[in-house]
Amino acid sequence: MTPDAEFGYELLVCRYAELAWHPNEGPRPAIVSRQLGTAERRWDTVVIEVDPAAFAARRAFGERTIDSDLLHVVRNAPAEWAWYRDALPHPGYPWRYVRQAVHRAAGRDLIEKRRRNNRIQLRRKRPYPEWVQRIVAIENKPDLDRSAADRLADQLVHDVETGLADEAWLATETTGDRVEPALLREMPVEAGILATDFADGVDADAAEVAWHPSDLAPAEHERRASDTETLRLEIAERAYGKGWRSFHDTMRPDCRHFELRGEGRALVPHCAAKAKSPTARECSGSCPEFSPEPPQWRTKGWPIEGGPGKGLELVLDRRRDRARDRIADDESE
């Protein structure tokens, strides 16, 4: 069954997207993340459609996010040694921050660095690939009532008008009947509607398209502004490093009541004390039911730095890595 909180529904939508994207046009290689966006707009679920060959090349840069300062260095690093101020375009902020980014990039083995004539020089180790093909934004609302429709309509109109994403969707839980037409009329016609049914958990057939989205990408002869393209890449990089299973970063898996429960082909957090899927706000050290793992749990077959909670984190991290591996494997076949 669908978890109680909208947070739990969000995780199920993420897992569905990982299994079955694109719901309208057939399988596409993609990575999925959640709660990403800009200062003006945060999306519930983000799907980054990728080119498998370029994605495999991106993986050579490591598993961590390459942040905006590092992207400026890595994308513009020259093939031959050059002073960093000659090699990189002016960033629009002081050069000392670029110098710090050069040191960080070299420390992560993203570029090569040396000092000649008291100047810092750099060169690339490999070209940074154009691995992002399309960005899809999904708003999740399992219970679509009138007030929810009004709020979501404004958000989706913003997504359509800014054109930061290539598609905008609303995911909502089906009730067995058609979604009320009056509610759908509140939505911009360019946004797709995904009707989900997670009563038996998540699988690739747990949703269907109730309304087809429009393509929000620029026409073939047009291009997005360069700052918009940079912002899209920054969002994609955060999605790559974070994934959608990173909820354990803001929850307390070290609590003895924290569990992972199967919902079909998805794993979602569950609180044994409250018998529900908690939100990140509920699952915190201030929760009255919070009970830390006893120290002896952490020395009986578990890593010394953690107990069963650390094991649950490893499970989630491995599943994220397997999702990445499948995309790279598609390229090698």
GROMACS .gro file of C-alpha atoms in nm:
model
  333
    1MET     CA    1   0.000   0.000   0.000
    2THR     CA    2   0.103   0.361  -0.044
    3PRO     CA    3   0.283   0.501   0.263
    4ASP     CA    4   0.088   0.751   0.472
    5ALA     CA    5   0.299   1.060   0.409
    6GLU     CA    6   0.348   1.243   0.079
    7PHE     CA    7   0.717   1.183   0.140
    8GLY     CA    8   0.660   0.808   0.114
    9TYR     CA    9   0.462   0.854  -0.206
   10GLU     CA   10   0.747   1.059  -0.346
   11LEU     CA   11   0.988   0.769  -0.291
   12LEU     CA   12   0.754   0.530  -0.471
   13VAL     CA   13   0.728   0.765  -0.769
   14CYS     CA   14   1.108   0.787  -0.779
   15ARG     CA   15   1.141   0.409  -0.783
   16TYR     CA   16   0.875   0.378  -1.053
   17ALA     CA   17   1.059   0.632  -1.269
   18GLU     CA   18   1.381   0.437  -1.220
   19LEU     CA   19   1.210   0.120  -1.338
   20ALA     CA   20   0.991   0.243  -1.621
   21TRP     CA   21   1.091   0.579  -1.760
   22HIS     CA   22   0.962   0.696  -2.009
   23PRO     CA   23   0.594   0.605  -1.936
   24ASN     CA   24   0.471   0.738  -2.268
   25GLU     CA   25   0.745   0.662  -2.521
   26GLY     CA   26   0.921   0.352  -2.391
   27PRO     CA   27   1.244   0.283  -2.198
   28ARG     CA   28   1.508   0.555  -2.184
   29PRO     CA   29   1.831   0.545  -1.981
   30ALA     CA   30   1.786   0.784  -1.691
   31ILE     CA   31   1.890   0.859  -1.335
   32VAL     CA   32   1.636   0.974  -1.076
   33SER     CA   33   1.669   1.213  -0.784
   34ARG     CA   34   1.438   1.413  -0.558
   35GLN     CA   35   1.399   1.755  -0.399
   36LEU     CA   36   1.619   1.943  -0.645
   37GLY     CA   37   1.585   2.268  -0.832
   38THR     CA   38   1.670   2.635  -0.798
   39ALA     CA   39   1.624   2.908  -0.540
   40GLU     CA   40   1.284   2.985  -0.696
   41ARG     CA   41   1.158   2.632  -0.756
   42ARG     CA   42   1.218   2.290  -0.603
   43TRP     CA   43   1.094   1.976  -0.779
   44ASP     CA   44   0.970   1.666  -0.596
   45THR     CA   45   1.115   1.420  -0.845
   46VAL     CA   46   1.376   1.487  -1.114
   47VAL     CA   47   1.450   1.249  -1.401
   48ILE     CA   48   1.774   1.306  -1.593
   49GLU     CA   49   1.767   1.130  -1.928
   50VAL     CA   50   2.122   1.053  -2.035
   51ASP     CA   51   2.329   0.937  -2.328
   52PRO     CA   52   2.471   0.599  -2.214
   53ALA     CA   53   2.814   0.644  -2.375
   54ALA     CA   54   2.856   0.996  -2.239
   55PHE     CA   55   2.722   0.880  -1.900
   56ALA     CA   56   2.991   0.611  -1.887
   57ALA     CA   57   3.248   0.885  -1.957
   58ARG     CA   58   3.098   1.096  -1.676
   59ARG     CA   59   3.141   0.806  -1.434
   60ALA     CA   60   3.514   0.820  -1.495
   61PHE     CA   61   3.506   1.148  -1.300
   62GLY     CA   62   3.389   0.964  -0.989
   63GLU     CA   63   3.066   0.906  -0.801
   64ARG     CA   64   3.040   1.245  -0.627
   65THR     CA   65   2.867   1.560  -0.747
   66ILE     CA   66   3.086   1.805  -0.937
   67ASP     CA   67   2.965   2.138  -0.797
   68SER     CA   68   2.936   2.463  -0.990
   69ASP     CA   69   3.287   2.590  -0.906
   70LEU     CA   70   3.443   2.260  -1.003
   71LEU     CA   71   3.240   2.244  -1.324
   72HIS     CA   72   3.390   2.577  -1.429
   73VAL     CA   73   3.737   2.424  -1.395
   74VAL     CA   74   3.670   2.073  -1.528
   75ARG     CA   75   3.468   2.175  -1.834
   76ASN     CA   76   3.724   2.436  -1.943
   77ALA     CA   77   4.051   2.265  -1.847
   78PRO     CA   78   4.282   2.268  -2.153
   79ALA     CA   79   4.436   1.965  -2.320
   80GLU     CA   80   4.786   2.112  -2.267
   81TRP     CA   81   4.942   2.276  -1.963
   82ALA     CA   82   4.842   2.641  -1.917
   83TRP     CA   83   4.823   2.901  -1.643
   84TYR     CA   84   4.475   2.871  -1.498
   85ARG     CA   85   4.389   3.237  -1.565
   86ASP     CA   86   4.479   3.199  -1.932
   87ALA     CA   87   4.301   2.864  -1.964
   88LEU     CA   88   3.970   2.940  -1.792
   89PRO     CA   89   3.712   3.204  -1.884
   90HIS     CA   90   3.653   3.476  -1.631
   91PRO     CA   91   3.406   3.333  -1.379
   92GLY     CA   92   3.237   3.658  -1.281
   93TYR     CA   93   3.379   3.639  -0.929
   94PRO     CA   94   3.731   3.679  -0.781
   95TRP     CA   95   4.005   3.456  -0.921
   96ARG     CA   96   4.108   3.341  -0.575
   97TYR     CA   97   3.794   3.126  -0.564
   98VAL     CA   98   3.888   2.974  -0.898
   99ARG     CA   99   4.233   2.895  -0.761
  100GLN     CA  100   4.071   2.717  -0.467
  101ALA     CA  101   3.852   2.520  -0.709
  102VAL     CA  102   4.161   2.420  -0.910
  103HIS     CA  103   4.316   2.279  -0.594
  104ARG     CA  104   3.995   2.094  -0.506
  105ALA     CA  105   3.961   1.954  -0.857
  106ALA     CA  106   4.318   1.825  -0.851
  107GLY     CA  107   4.261   1.678  -0.504
  108ARG     CA  108   3.969   1.478  -0.645
  109ASP     CA  109   4.176   1.367  -0.947
  110LEU     CA  110   3.946   1.552  -1.188
  111ILE     CA  111   4.234   1.746  -1.348
  112GLU     CA  112   4.614   1.763  -1.331
  113LYS     CA  113   4.788   2.055  -1.159
  114ARG     CA  114   5.147   2.175  -1.129
  115ARG     CA  115   5.339   2.491  -1.037
  116ARG     CA  116   5.574   2.653  -1.290
  117ASN     CA  117   5.742   2.992  -1.251
  118ASN     CA  118   5.538   3.041  -0.936
  119ARG     CA  119   5.218   3.003  -1.137
  120ILE     CA  120   4.956   2.730  -1.103
  121GLN     CA  121   4.904   2.544  -1.427
  122LEU     CA  122   4.643   2.284  -1.511
  123ARG     CA  123   4.541   2.047  -1.784
  124ARG     CA  124   4.255   1.807  -1.822
  125LYS     CA  125   4.282   1.435  -1.763
  126ARG     CA  126   3.985   1.365  -1.989
  127PRO     CA  127   3.718   1.577  -2.160
  128TYR     CA  128   3.405   1.637  -1.959
  129PRO     CA  129   3.122   1.475  -2.161
  130GLU     CA  130   2.785   1.617  -2.266
  131TRP     CA  131   2.599   1.343  -2.084
  132VAL     CA  132   2.265   1.512  -2.009
  133GLN     CA  133   2.001   1.479  -2.280
  134ARG     CA  134   1.676   1.588  -2.114
  135ILE     CA  135   1.554   1.696  -1.770
  136VAL     CA  136   1.205   1.601  -1.652
  137ALA     CA  137   1.032   1.758  -1.350
  138ILE     CA  138   0.758   1.569  -1.163
  139GLU     CA  139   0.531   1.709  -0.893
  140ASN     CA  140   0.385   1.445  -0.662
  141LYS     CA  141   0.041   1.475  -0.505
  142PRO     CA  142  -0.126   1.147  -0.411
  143ASP     CA  143  -0.452   1.317  -0.303
  144LEU     CA  144  -0.551   1.570  -0.565
  145ASP     CA  145  -0.825   1.786  -0.414
  146ARG     CA  146  -0.932   2.134  -0.517
  147SER     CA  147  -0.685   2.325  -0.298
  148ALA     CA  148  -0.397   2.100  -0.405
  149ALA     CA  149  -0.489   2.146  -0.771
  150ASP     CA  150  -0.484   2.524  -0.734
  151ARG     CA  151  -0.137   2.525  -0.576
  152LEU     CA  152   0.010   2.275  -0.819
  153ALA     CA  153  -0.130   2.459  -1.120
  154ASP     CA  154   0.075   2.768  -1.031
  155GLN     CA  155   0.389   2.559  -0.982
  156LEU     CA  156   0.347   2.375  -1.311
  157VAL     CA  157   0.278   2.699  -1.498
  158HIS     CA  158   0.612   2.824  -1.361
  159ASP     CA  159   0.785   2.511  -1.494
  160VAL     CA  160   0.628   2.550  -1.837
  161GLU     CA  161   0.710   2.920  -1.865
  162THR     CA  162   1.072   2.903  -1.747
  163GLY     CA  163   1.161   2.612  -1.976
  164LEU     CA  164   1.429   2.485  -1.741
  165ALA     CA  165   1.290   2.131  -1.774
  166ASP     CA  166   1.212   1.952  -2.100
  167GLU     CA  167   0.891   1.802  -1.962
  168ALA     CA  168   0.668   1.875  -1.661
  169TRP     CA  169   0.445   1.613  -1.499
  170LEU     CA  170   0.200   1.573  -1.214
  171ALA     CA  171   0.192   1.229  -1.048
  172THR     CA  172  -0.124   1.149  -0.853
  173GLU     CA  173  -0.271   0.834  -0.702
  174THR     CA  174  -0.563   0.681  -0.890
  175THR     CA  175  -0.881   0.605  -0.699
  176GLY     CA  176  -1.020   0.358  -0.952
  177ASP     CA  177  -1.219   0.635  -1.119
  178ARG     CA  178  -1.103   0.888  -1.372
  179VAL     CA  179  -0.932   1.191  -1.227
  180GLU     CA  180  -1.197   1.460  -1.192
  181PRO     CA  181  -1.192   1.662  -1.518
  182ALA     CA  182  -1.256   1.986  -1.329
  183LEU     CA  183  -0.931   1.936  -1.138
  184LEU     CA  184  -0.734   1.859  -1.451
  185ARG     CA  185  -0.861   2.178  -1.612
  186GLU     CA  186  -0.670   2.371  -1.348
  187MET     CA  187  -0.342   2.234  -1.483
  188PRO     CA  188  -0.152   2.383  -1.777
  189VAL     CA  189  -0.221   2.174  -2.086
  190GLU     CA  190   0.155   2.137  -2.142
  191ALA     CA  191   0.197   1.933  -1.821
  192GLY     CA  192   0.154   1.556  -1.828
  193ILE     CA  193  -0.060   1.365  -1.576
  194LEU     CA  194   0.071   1.033  -1.441
  195ALA     CA  195  -0.191   0.823  -1.261
  196THR     CA  196  -0.024   0.578  -1.022
  197ASP     CA  197  -0.154   0.270  -0.845
  198PHE     CA  198   0.085   0.150  -0.574
  199ALA     CA  199  -0.170  -0.064  -0.389
  200ASP     CA  200   0.049  -0.368  -0.454
  201GLY     CA  201   0.378  -0.180  -0.435
  202VAL     CA  202   0.596  -0.051  -0.713
  203ASP     CA  203   0.664  -0.222  -1.044
  204ALA     CA  204   0.700  -0.108  -1.403
  205ASP     CA  205   0.323  -0.129  -1.462
  206ALA     CA  206   0.214   0.072  -1.158
  207ALA     CA  207   0.126   0.390  -1.351
  208GLU     CA  208  -0.036   0.504  -1.671
  209VAL     CA  209  -0.046   0.831  -1.860
  210ALA     CA  210  -0.372   1.019  -1.806
  211TRP     CA  211  -0.256   1.324  -2.005
  212HIS     CA  212   0.038   1.348  -2.241
  213PRO     CA  213   0.291   1.628  -2.181
  214SER     CA  214   0.423   1.879  -2.430
  215ASP     CA  215   0.790   1.902  -2.517
  216LEU     CA  216   0.921   2.216  -2.347
  217ALA     CA  217   1.266   2.203  -2.509
  218PRO     CA  218   1.360   2.482  -2.751
  219ALA     CA  219   1.280   2.432  -3.118
  220GLU     CA  220   1.551   2.277  -3.332
  221HIS     CA  221   1.683   2.615  -3.454
  222GLU     CA  222   1.676   2.770  -3.104
  223ARG     CA  223   1.898   2.737  -2.799
  224ARG     CA  224   1.861   2.802  -2.430
  225ALA     CA  225   2.060   3.083  -2.275
  226SER     CA  226   2.407   2.974  -2.163
  227ASP     CA  227   2.332   3.044  -1.795
  228THR     CA  228   2.020   2.825  -1.820
  229GLU     CA  229   2.222   2.542  -1.973
  230THR     CA  230   2.478   2.577  -1.694
  231LEU     CA  231   2.204   2.565  -1.432
  232ARG     CA  232   2.058   2.252  -1.591
  233LEU     CA  233   2.397   2.084  -1.575
  234GLU     CA  234   2.439   2.182  -1.210
  235ILE     CA  235   2.099   2.026  -1.132
  236ALA     CA  236   2.196   1.710  -1.322
  237GLU     CA  237   2.524   1.687  -1.131
  238ARG     CA  238   2.342   1.713  -0.799
  239ALA     CA  239   2.101   1.444  -0.914
  240TYR     CA  240   2.395   1.222  -1.012
  241GLY     CA  241   2.566   1.251  -0.676
  242LYS     CA  242   2.256   1.249  -0.457
  243GLY     CA  243   2.015   1.007  -0.620
  244TRP     CA  244   1.673   0.956  -0.462
  245ARG     CA  245   1.775   0.712  -0.187
  246SER     CA  246   1.970   0.975   0.002
  247PHE     CA  247   1.683   1.014   0.251
  248HIS     CA  248   1.904   0.840   0.506
  249ASP     CA  249   2.122   1.154   0.511
  250THR     CA  250   1.840   1.352   0.676
  251MET     CA  251   1.688   1.071   0.884
  252ARG     CA  252   1.813   0.859   1.175
  253PRO     CA  253   1.892   0.507   1.051
  254ASP     CA  254   2.095   0.467   1.373
  255CYS     CA  255   1.767   0.451   1.568
  256ARG     CA  256   1.673   0.097   1.673
  257HIS     CA  257   1.319   0.157   1.536
  258PHE     CA  258   1.436   0.252   1.185
  259GLU     CA  259   1.369  -0.014   0.920
  260LEU     CA  260   1.346  -0.051   0.545
  261ARG     CA  261   1.022  -0.204   0.420
  262GLY     CA  262   0.954  -0.346   0.076
  263GLU     CA  263   0.678  -0.188  -0.134
  264GLY     CA  264   0.691  -0.414  -0.437
  265ARG     CA  265   1.025  -0.335  -0.598
  266ALA     CA  266   1.089  -0.033  -0.375
  267LEU     CA  267   1.246   0.002  -0.031
  268VAL     CA  268   1.108   0.282   0.186
  269PRO     CA  269   1.184   0.386   0.545
  270HIS     CA  270   0.956   0.257   0.819
  271CYS     CA  271   0.934   0.343   1.189
  272ALA     CA  272   0.857   0.033   1.396
  273ALA     CA  273   0.765   0.246   1.697
  274LYS     CA  274   0.504   0.450   1.510
  275ALA     CA  275   0.410   0.176   1.260
  276LYS     CA  276   0.430   0.418   0.966
  277SER     CA  277   0.658   0.559   0.702
  278PRO     CA  278   0.798   0.873   0.868
  279THR     CA  279   0.900   1.200   0.710
  280ALA     CA  280   1.252   1.336   0.749
  281ARG     CA  281   1.118   1.589   1.001
  282GLU     CA  282   0.961   1.313   1.210
  283CYS     CA  283   1.264   1.083   1.193
  284SER     CA  284   1.508   1.299   1.388
  285GLY     CA  285   1.697   1.305   1.713
  286SER     CA  286   1.417   1.514   1.867
  287CYS     CA  287   1.158   1.240   1.810
  288PRO     CA  288   1.026   1.118   2.150
  289GLU     CA  289   1.059   0.759   2.023
  290PHE     CA  290   1.421   0.802   1.915
  291SER     CA  291   1.634   0.527   2.066
  292PRO     CA  292   1.998   0.510   1.957
  293GLU     CA  293   2.148   0.175   1.872
  294PRO     CA  294   2.326   0.036   2.177
  295PRO     CA  295   2.706   0.042   2.145
  296GLN     CA  296   2.730  -0.337   2.157
  297TRP     CA  297   2.530  -0.359   1.832
  298ARG     CA  298   2.816  -0.183   1.657
  299THR     CA  299   3.080  -0.440   1.748
  300LYS     CA  300   2.901  -0.766   1.664
  301GLY     CA  301   2.958  -0.827   1.299
  302TRP     CA  302   2.896  -0.467   1.193
  303PRO     CA  303   3.148  -0.203   1.087
  304ILE     CA  304   3.311  -0.048   1.391
  305GLU     CA  305   3.181   0.297   1.292
  306GLY     CA  306   2.819   0.190   1.293
  307GLY     CA  307   2.565  -0.081   1.361
  308PRO     CA  308   2.261  -0.203   1.164
  309GLY     CA  309   2.181   0.153   1.060
  310LYS     CA  310   2.512   0.172   0.878
  311GLY     CA  311   2.422  -0.153   0.706
  312LEU     CA  312   2.094  -0.005   0.581
  313GLU     CA  313   2.283   0.293   0.441
  314LEU     CA  314   2.515   0.056   0.254
  315VAL     CA  315   2.215  -0.129   0.109
  316LEU     CA  316   2.071   0.196  -0.027
  317ASP     CA  317   2.407   0.311  -0.163
  318ARG     CA  318   2.458  -0.021  -0.342
  319ARG     CA  319   2.115   0.000  -0.501
  320ARG     CA  320   2.196   0.350  -0.627
  321ASP     CA  321   2.523   0.221  -0.773
  322ARG     CA  322   2.345  -0.069  -0.945
  323ALA     CA  323   2.106   0.177  -1.109
  324ARG     CA  324   2.407   0.367  -1.245
  325ASP     CA  325   2.576   0.046  -1.357
  326ARG     CA  326   2.274  -0.058  -1.564
  327ILE     CA  327   2.302   0.256  -1.776
  328ALA     CA  328   2.673   0.195  -1.839
  329ASP     CA  329   2.599  -0.172  -1.917
  330ASP     CA  330   2.347  -0.062  -2.182
  331GLU     CA  331   2.632   0.112  -2.364
  332SER     CA  332   2.862  -0.192  -2.352
  333GLU     CA  333   2.608  -0.432  -2.503
   0.00000   0.00000   0.00000
